[in-house]
Short mmCIF file of C-alpha atoms in Angstrom, two decimals:
data_model
loop_
_atom_site.label_atom_id
_atom_site.label_comp_id
_atom_site.label_asym_id
_atom_site.label_seq_id
_atom_site.Cartn_x
_atom_site.Cartn_y
_atom_site.Cartn_z
CA MET A 258 -38.35 12.55 -51.25
CA LYS A 259 -35.64 15.12 -50.66
CA LYS A 260 -33.59 15.67 -53.65
CA GLY A 261 -30.34 13.59 -53.88
CA LEU A 262 -31.42 10.95 -51.65
CA PRO A 263 -33.00 7.81 -52.99
CA PRO A 264 -35.58 5.94 -51.21
CA ILE A 265 -34.64 4.97 -47.46
CA TYR A 266 -36.39 1.97 -45.65
CA PHE A 267 -36.28 0.13 -42.45
CA TYR A 268 -37.35 -3.49 -42.87
CA ILE A 269 -39.13 -5.51 -40.54
CA PRO A 270 -40.00 -8.60 -41.97
CA GLN A 271 -43.98 -9.71 -42.27
CA SER A 272 -43.30 -12.61 -40.43
CA GLN A 273 -42.14 -10.52 -37.59
CA TRP A 274 -44.17 -7.49 -37.81
CA PRO A 275 -45.59 -6.51 -34.33
CA VAL A 276 -49.12 -6.80 -34.02
CA GLY A 277 -51.40 -3.80 -32.97
CA ASP A 278 -50.57 -0.25 -32.70
CA MET A 279 -46.73 0.82 -33.00
CA PRO A 280 -45.06 3.86 -31.70
CA GLN A 281 -45.13 6.77 -34.11
CA ILE A 282 -42.96 8.84 -31.94
CA PRO A 283 -39.58 8.02 -30.32
CA GLU A 284 -41.28 9.36 -26.72
CA GLU A 285 -43.73 6.34 -27.29
CA TYR A 286 -41.10 3.79 -27.62
CA GLY A 287 -40.23 2.85 -24.22
CA ASP A 288 -43.88 2.18 -23.35
CA TRP A 289 -44.27 0.09 -26.33
CA MET A 290 -41.27 -1.98 -25.56
CA SER A 291 -42.28 -2.43 -21.85
CA ALA A 292 -45.40 -3.54 -23.00
CA TRP A 293 -44.27 -5.89 -25.77
CA GLY A 294 -40.59 -6.56 -25.33
CA SER A 295 -40.84 -9.91 -23.62
CA ARG A 296 -43.21 -10.86 -26.58
CA TYR A 297 -40.73 -9.82 -29.38
CA GLY A 298 -37.37 -9.42 -27.85
CA ARG A 299 -35.51 -6.16 -27.65
CA GLY A 300 -32.39 -5.79 -29.54
CA LYS A 301 -33.85 -6.10 -33.32
CA TYR A 302 -36.65 -3.64 -32.53
CA ASP A 303 -34.49 -1.23 -30.72
CA TRP A 304 -32.29 -0.85 -33.41
CA THR A 305 -34.58 -1.17 -36.25
CA LEU A 306 -37.86 0.51 -35.37
CA GLN A 307 -36.71 2.42 -32.65
CA THR A 308 -33.79 4.00 -34.88
CA TYR A 309 -36.60 4.57 -37.73
CA LEU A 310 -38.71 6.82 -35.13
CA TYR A 311 -35.42 8.97 -34.29
CA LEU A 312 -34.50 9.39 -38.05
CA LYS A 313 -38.11 10.37 -38.78
CA ALA A 314 -38.76 12.49 -36.21
CA ASP A 315 -35.46 14.46 -36.89
CA GLY A 316 -36.91 14.69 -40.60
CA LEU A 317 -35.08 12.22 -42.51
CA PRO A 318 -37.37 10.76 -45.33
CA CYS A 319 -37.72 7.39 -44.65
CA GLU A 320 -40.26 4.80 -44.42
CA LEU A 321 -41.08 1.30 -42.17
CA ILE A 322 -41.69 -1.49 -44.36
CA ASP A 323 -42.38 -5.33 -44.39
CA PHE A 324 -41.48 -6.19 -47.37
CA MET A 325 -38.29 -6.21 -49.51
CA PRO A 326 -38.39 -3.43 -52.36
CA LYS A 327 -36.43 -3.54 -55.58
CA GLU A 328 -34.78 -0.38 -55.31
CA GLY A 329 -33.57 2.23 -52.56
CA ILE A 330 -31.44 1.92 -49.35
CA VAL A 331 -32.62 -0.87 -46.88
CA ILE A 332 -31.94 -0.88 -43.27
CA ALA A 333 -32.37 -3.93 -41.19
CA HIS A 334 -31.32 -6.16 -38.06
CA ARG A 335 -29.38 -9.04 -38.74
CA ASP A 336 -32.27 -11.26 -37.78
CA PHE A 337 -34.22 -9.54 -39.94
CA LEU A 338 -32.22 -10.73 -42.94
CA SER A 339 -32.29 -14.35 -44.56
CA ASN A 340 -28.67 -15.81 -45.42
CA ASN A 341 -29.76 -16.15 -49.21
CA LEU A 342 -30.87 -12.62 -49.59
CA LYS A 343 -29.00 -10.80 -52.34
CA PRO A 344 -29.55 -6.97 -53.39
CA SER A 345 -30.85 -6.27 -56.89
CA SER A 346 -28.96 -4.03 -59.38
CA LYS A 347 -30.68 -1.02 -57.49
CA LEU A 348 -30.62 -1.87 -53.91
CA LEU A 349 -28.29 -1.32 -51.20
CA ILE A 350 -28.55 -3.48 -48.06
CA ILE A 351 -27.42 -2.20 -44.75
CA CYS A 352 -27.13 -5.02 -42.23
CA ILE A 353 -27.20 -4.19 -38.58
CA LYS A 354 -24.84 -6.53 -37.60
CA VAL A 355 -24.18 -5.82 -33.96
CA ASP A 356 -23.17 -9.03 -32.13
CA ARG A 357 -24.33 -11.13 -34.85
CA ASP A 358 -22.16 -12.87 -37.99
CA PRO A 359 -22.11 -10.40 -40.83
CA HIS A 360 -24.73 -10.89 -43.48
CA PRO A 361 -22.88 -12.35 -46.57
CA TYR A 362 -24.35 -10.23 -49.31
CA ALA A 363 -25.26 -6.75 -47.44
CA GLN A 364 -22.83 -4.11 -49.13
CA LEU A 365 -22.86 -2.13 -45.62
CA GLN A 366 -22.76 -3.45 -41.99
CA VAL A 367 -23.23 -1.54 -38.87
CA VAL A 368 -21.44 -2.52 -35.72
CA GLN A 369 -21.78 -1.50 -32.12
CA ASN A 370 -18.00 -1.60 -31.15
CA HIS A 371 -14.96 0.17 -32.45
CA GLN A 372 -12.85 -3.10 -31.91
CA ASP A 373 -15.18 -5.40 -33.90
CA GLU A 374 -13.39 -7.81 -35.82
CA LEU A 375 -15.11 -6.70 -39.32
CA LEU A 376 -14.05 -3.17 -39.05
CA LYS A 377 -10.24 -4.67 -39.58
CA ARG A 378 -11.50 -6.28 -42.36
CA SER A 379 -13.51 -3.20 -43.96
CA GLN A 380 -10.81 -2.23 -46.35
CA PHE A 381 -10.74 -5.65 -47.73
CA LEU A 382 -14.01 -6.58 -48.37
CA TRP A 383 -16.58 -5.76 -45.66
CA GLN A 384 -17.66 -1.92 -45.07
CA SER A 385 -18.39 -1.83 -41.56
CA TYR A 386 -19.26 1.68 -39.55
CA PRO A 387 -19.65 1.58 -35.97
CA VAL A 388 -22.56 3.38 -34.46
CA ARG A 389 -23.71 3.91 -30.88
CA PHE A 390 -26.61 2.38 -29.39
CA TRP A 391 -29.62 4.16 -28.02
CA LEU A 392 -29.74 5.04 -24.51
CA GLN A 393 -32.30 2.70 -22.37
CA SER A 394 -35.64 3.94 -23.05
CA LYS A 395 -37.69 5.43 -20.04
CA LEU A 396 -34.72 5.05 -17.71
CA ILE A 397 -35.49 5.52 -13.92
CA PRO A 398 -32.36 6.73 -12.20
CA ARG A 399 -31.13 6.19 -8.72
CA ASP A 400 -33.87 7.62 -6.12
CA PRO A 401 -32.02 10.66 -4.26
CA ASN A 402 -33.90 9.74 -1.27
CA ARG A 403 -31.50 6.80 -0.86
CA GLY A 404 -28.92 9.32 0.08
CA ASP A 405 -25.47 7.68 1.12
CA ARG A 406 -27.19 3.96 1.44
CA PHE A 407 -25.06 1.28 -0.25
CA GLU A 408 -27.01 -1.99 -0.04
CA ASN A 409 -28.46 -3.07 -3.59
CA VAL A 410 -26.02 -4.51 -5.99
CA ALA A 411 -27.41 -5.23 -9.49
CA PHE A 412 -26.75 -6.84 -12.92
CA PHE A 413 -28.89 -5.63 -15.89
CA GLY A 414 -28.88 -8.02 -18.58
CA VAL A 415 -29.51 -11.69 -19.86
CA LEU A 416 -28.21 -14.24 -17.48
CA ASP A 417 -26.15 -15.70 -19.98
CA ASN A 418 -24.01 -12.61 -20.30
CA LEU A 419 -23.33 -12.80 -16.77
CA ALA A 420 -19.95 -14.52 -15.60
CA VAL A 421 -20.51 -17.94 -14.48
CA GLU A 422 -18.65 -17.48 -11.15
CA LEU A 423 -20.98 -14.60 -10.31
CA GLN A 424 -24.27 -16.96 -10.74
CA GLN A 425 -23.09 -19.19 -8.18
CA PRO A 426 -24.69 -19.09 -4.38
CA GLN A 427 -21.07 -18.44 -3.13
CA TRP A 428 -21.21 -15.08 -4.88
CA GLN A 429 -24.31 -14.29 -3.39
CA GLU A 430 -23.25 -15.67 0.24
CA GLN A 431 -20.28 -13.20 -0.24
CA LEU A 432 -22.29 -10.23 -0.47
CA SER A 433 -24.80 -10.92 2.27
CA ALA A 434 -21.47 -11.27 4.35
CA LEU A 435 -20.81 -7.72 3.62
CA GLY A 436 -24.39 -6.40 3.96
CA LEU A 437 -25.10 -6.17 0.37
CA ARG A 438 -28.24 -7.72 -1.52
CA TRP A 439 -27.79 -9.32 -4.68
CA GLU A 440 -30.13 -9.10 -7.73
CA VAL A 441 -30.30 -10.31 -11.59
CA VAL A 442 -32.95 -7.74 -12.85
CA LYS A 443 -35.57 -8.85 -14.91
CA CYS A 444 -35.82 -7.61 -18.45
CA ASP A 445 -39.22 -5.48 -17.48
CA ARG A 446 -37.50 -3.69 -14.95
CA TRP A 447 -34.27 -3.15 -17.24
CA HIS A 448 -35.04 0.38 -17.10
CA ASP A 449 -35.40 0.71 -13.41
CA TYR A 450 -32.33 1.63 -11.48
CA SER A 451 -34.44 3.43 -8.38
CA GLU A 452 -33.31 1.18 -5.71
CA VAL A 453 -30.11 0.11 -6.78
CA ASP A 454 -26.69 1.48 -5.74
CA VAL A 455 -24.05 0.00 -7.59
CA ILE A 456 -24.06 -2.37 -11.09
CA VAL A 457 -21.64 -5.18 -11.87
CA ALA A 458 -21.38 -6.46 -15.04
CA VAL A 459 -18.84 -8.77 -16.11
CA ARG A 460 -19.64 -11.39 -19.20
CA SER A 461 -16.37 -13.44 -18.40
CA PHE A 462 -13.31 -13.12 -16.03
CA ASP A 463 -11.31 -14.87 -19.17
CA ASP A 464 -8.83 -12.10 -20.22
CA LEU A 465 -8.50 -13.46 -23.86
CA ASN A 466 -12.14 -12.30 -24.32
CA THR A 467 -12.55 -8.89 -24.74
CA PHE A 468 -16.23 -9.22 -26.25
CA ASP A 469 -15.35 -7.06 -29.19
CA SER A 470 -18.66 -7.06 -30.84
CA LYS A 471 -20.46 -5.72 -27.57
CA PRO A 472 -21.11 -2.25 -26.83
CA ALA A 473 -20.83 -0.19 -23.89
CA SER A 474 -24.46 0.07 -22.97
CA LYS A 475 -24.29 -1.25 -19.24
CA LEU A 476 -21.74 1.29 -18.34
CA ILE A 477 -23.63 4.32 -20.21
CA ASN A 478 -26.49 3.46 -18.50
CA ALA A 479 -25.21 3.28 -15.11
CA TRP A 480 -23.68 6.94 -15.91
CA GLN A 481 -27.34 8.02 -16.84
CA ALA A 482 -28.79 6.51 -13.74
CA GLY A 483 -26.39 8.02 -11.20
CA ILE A 484 -24.53 5.05 -9.93
CA PRO A 485 -21.17 3.63 -10.00
CA ALA A 486 -20.30 0.62 -12.12
CA ILE A 487 -18.07 -2.32 -11.55
CA LEU A 488 -17.09 -3.99 -14.99
CA GLY A 489 -15.32 -6.61 -16.77
CA ARG A 490 -12.05 -6.06 -19.20
CA GLU A 491 -14.11 -5.56 -22.35
CA SER A 492 -13.06 -3.30 -25.36
CA ALA A 493 -16.21 -1.22 -25.49
CA TYR A 494 -15.72 0.03 -22.01
CA ARG A 495 -12.22 0.67 -22.23
CA HIS A 496 -12.90 2.62 -25.42
CA GLU A 497 -14.76 4.74 -23.50
CA ARG A 498 -12.64 5.09 -20.58
CA LYS A 499 -11.31 8.50 -19.87
CA SER A 500 -10.35 8.42 -16.35
CA GLU A 501 -10.59 6.02 -13.16
CA LEU A 502 -13.70 7.80 -12.24
CA ASP A 503 -15.78 6.34 -15.34
CA TYR A 504 -15.74 2.63 -13.79
CA ILE A 505 -13.75 0.39 -11.90
CA GLU A 506 -12.32 -2.56 -13.87
CA VAL A 507 -12.33 -6.07 -12.35
CA ALA A 508 -10.43 -9.41 -13.33
CA SER A 509 -11.52 -11.78 -10.65
CA THR A 510 -14.42 -12.21 -8.21
CA ASP A 511 -11.76 -11.08 -5.80
CA ASP A 512 -11.59 -8.10 -7.45
CA ALA A 513 -15.27 -7.53 -7.77
CA ILE A 514 -15.53 -7.78 -3.76
CA ALA A 515 -12.59 -5.56 -3.43
CA ALA A 516 -14.36 -2.97 -5.26
CA LEU A 517 -17.71 -3.21 -3.67
CA LEU A 518 -15.93 -2.87 -0.20
CA ARG A 519 -13.78 0.16 -1.52
CA LEU A 520 -17.36 1.80 -2.62
CA LYS A 521 -19.25 0.84 0.43
CA ASN A 522 -16.55 2.52 2.72
CA ASP A 523 -15.73 5.62 0.34
CA PHE A 524 -18.88 7.35 0.06
CA ASP A 525 -16.88 10.64 -1.56
CA LEU A 526 -15.37 8.19 -4.09
CA ARG A 527 -19.20 7.33 -5.21
CA GLN A 528 -20.24 10.99 -5.30
CA LYS A 529 -17.22 11.49 -7.55
CA MET A 530 -18.17 8.58 -10.08
CA VAL A 531 -21.87 9.82 -9.88
CA LYS A 532 -20.89 13.14 -10.68
CA ASN A 533 -18.34 12.13 -13.33
CA GLY A 534 -20.67 9.77 -14.99
CA MET A 535 -23.42 12.57 -15.37
CA ILE A 536 -20.76 14.89 -17.24
CA ARG A 537 -19.88 11.82 -19.56
CA VAL A 538 -23.12 11.03 -20.48
CA GLU A 539 -24.05 14.67 -21.68
CA ASN A 540 -22.17 14.07 -24.57
CA ILE A 541 -23.80 10.69 -25.46
CA GLY A 542 -27.35 11.61 -25.76
CA ASN A 543 -30.04 10.17 -28.18
CA ASN A 544 -29.62 13.31 -30.00
CA THR A 545 -25.79 12.69 -30.89
CA ILE A 546 -26.72 9.11 -31.91
CA THR A 547 -29.75 10.51 -34.36
CA LEU A 548 -26.83 12.95 -36.03
CA GLN A 549 -24.36 9.76 -36.27
CA TRP A 550 -27.14 7.83 -37.88
CA TYR A 551 -28.30 10.75 -40.14
CA ASP A 552 -24.57 11.36 -41.27
CA PHE A 553 -23.93 7.83 -41.89
CA LEU A 554 -26.97 7.40 -44.01
CA THR A 555 -27.13 10.48 -46.06
CA ASN A 556 -23.01 10.40 -46.74
CA VAL A 557 -22.08 6.71 -46.39
CA ALA A 558 -24.51 4.73 -47.43
CA VAL A 559 -26.08 7.29 -50.12
CA THR A 560 -22.66 7.14 -51.89
CA ALA A 561 -22.50 3.56 -51.54
CA TYR A 562 -25.83 3.20 -53.39
CA TYR A 563 -25.05 5.29 -56.31
CA ARG A 564 -21.48 3.21 -56.62
CA TRP A 565 -23.50 0.22 -56.72
CA CYS A 566 -25.93 1.26 -58.93
CA MET A 567 -23.57 2.62 -61.61
CA ALA A 568 -21.47 -0.43 -61.25
CA SER A 569 -21.60 -2.99 -64.25
CA PHE A 570 -23.57 -6.02 -64.04
CA VAL A 571 -20.46 -7.89 -64.03
CA GLN A 572 -19.04 -5.97 -61.26
CA GLN A 573 -22.00 -6.71 -59.11
CA GLN A 574 -22.09 -10.24 -59.86
CA ILE A 575 -18.12 -10.60 -59.12
CA PHE A 576 -19.16 -8.68 -55.64
CA LEU A 577 -21.58 -11.42 -54.80
CA ILE A 578 -19.74 -14.48 -55.80
CA ARG A 579 -16.91 -13.12 -53.78
CA ARG A 580 -19.14 -12.77 -50.84
CA TYR A 581 -20.68 -16.22 -51.57
CA LEU A 582 -17.18 -17.92 -51.49
CA ILE A 583 -16.29 -16.40 -48.31
CA LEU A 584 -19.59 -17.75 -46.60
CA LYS A 585 -18.71 -21.02 -47.85
CA ALA A 586 -15.35 -20.91 -46.78
CA ASN A 587 -16.38 -19.72 -43.32
CA ARG A 588 -18.81 -22.55 -43.21
CA ILE A 589 -16.10 -25.11 -43.73
CA LYS A 590 -13.78 -23.75 -41.48
CA ARG A 591 -16.31 -23.76 -38.75
CA LEU A 592 -17.17 -27.49 -39.51
CA PHE A 593 -13.51 -28.33 -39.50
CA ASN A 594 -13.18 -26.85 -36.34
CA GLN A 595 -16.13 -28.58 -34.60
CA LEU A 596 -14.50 -31.85 -36.23
CA LEU A 597 -11.32 -31.17 -34.49
CA SER A 598 -12.99 -30.68 -31.20
CA ILE A 599 -14.70 -33.77 -31.32
CA GLN A 600 -12.90 -36.24 -28.53
CA LEU A 601 -12.40 -39.61 -29.82
CA PRO A 602 -12.64 -42.65 -27.76
#
């Protein structure tokens, strides 16, 4: 173990530990996920197993475990951490919160959006840090042999994360009238952009919801794939935006249709957006994300670990009690809001 570093673990509980051979290096992860992803689910393993592989390959001494140790630093996805799990006197828990609720007792929380509400409360109680999500594994870019064709419009993602208006037959009919084909890509092909000419990704046309816990992955994947993107008004996309060539933002289905027509009729604009995307993604590679994780763990997490270990028993208990009270208060607030929403006869 490197001098000065406590034990560092990535945790997947035994109940959710994948069967069979798991990837040993980052380059094997994409094939493994393609084979097993539909069985186990993607996000929680992308954030834990994949992160472990990249950091181990980079030389960080760390282990992948299926049990909760008594001491050291443990990193785990929120789905892998039970609500009643509390850190011991020599254990620091890092919850990869992403788009879930924070873990009530984890000392540190990882978020994927600079506008996440938890960051605004970091100075008060929740110590939270934004970390980029990994690029899509084994991504196949748009086939250059498609040339200037502009025919295939696609959405990459879970259907629940697509605006209701874009799930209606009318949307597909409007695109067909323009000579465009609409496809919601299934999860086993989320890496394949070879036949896609443009993506449309809008979670909601409600301008009050900027989805502050979601990442900018769809935009970054589009840059990497060499295709333009038409996106909703989300804070993660806006955080990445440096020019109007990064993506086209839309606020309605009419906006989306207008954006598609604009791109269909302007090959030069499409080329400029593609070239711009290739430049932008150069600075967002997995090597950069690995360095971000390494810096977070060796500086922020290690410092927090030793601070926790040096705290007195009373100080640690006060921390846990405050977290417990906040958890209870949030549950009561949620129940109260549910009761208010009930329509009386």
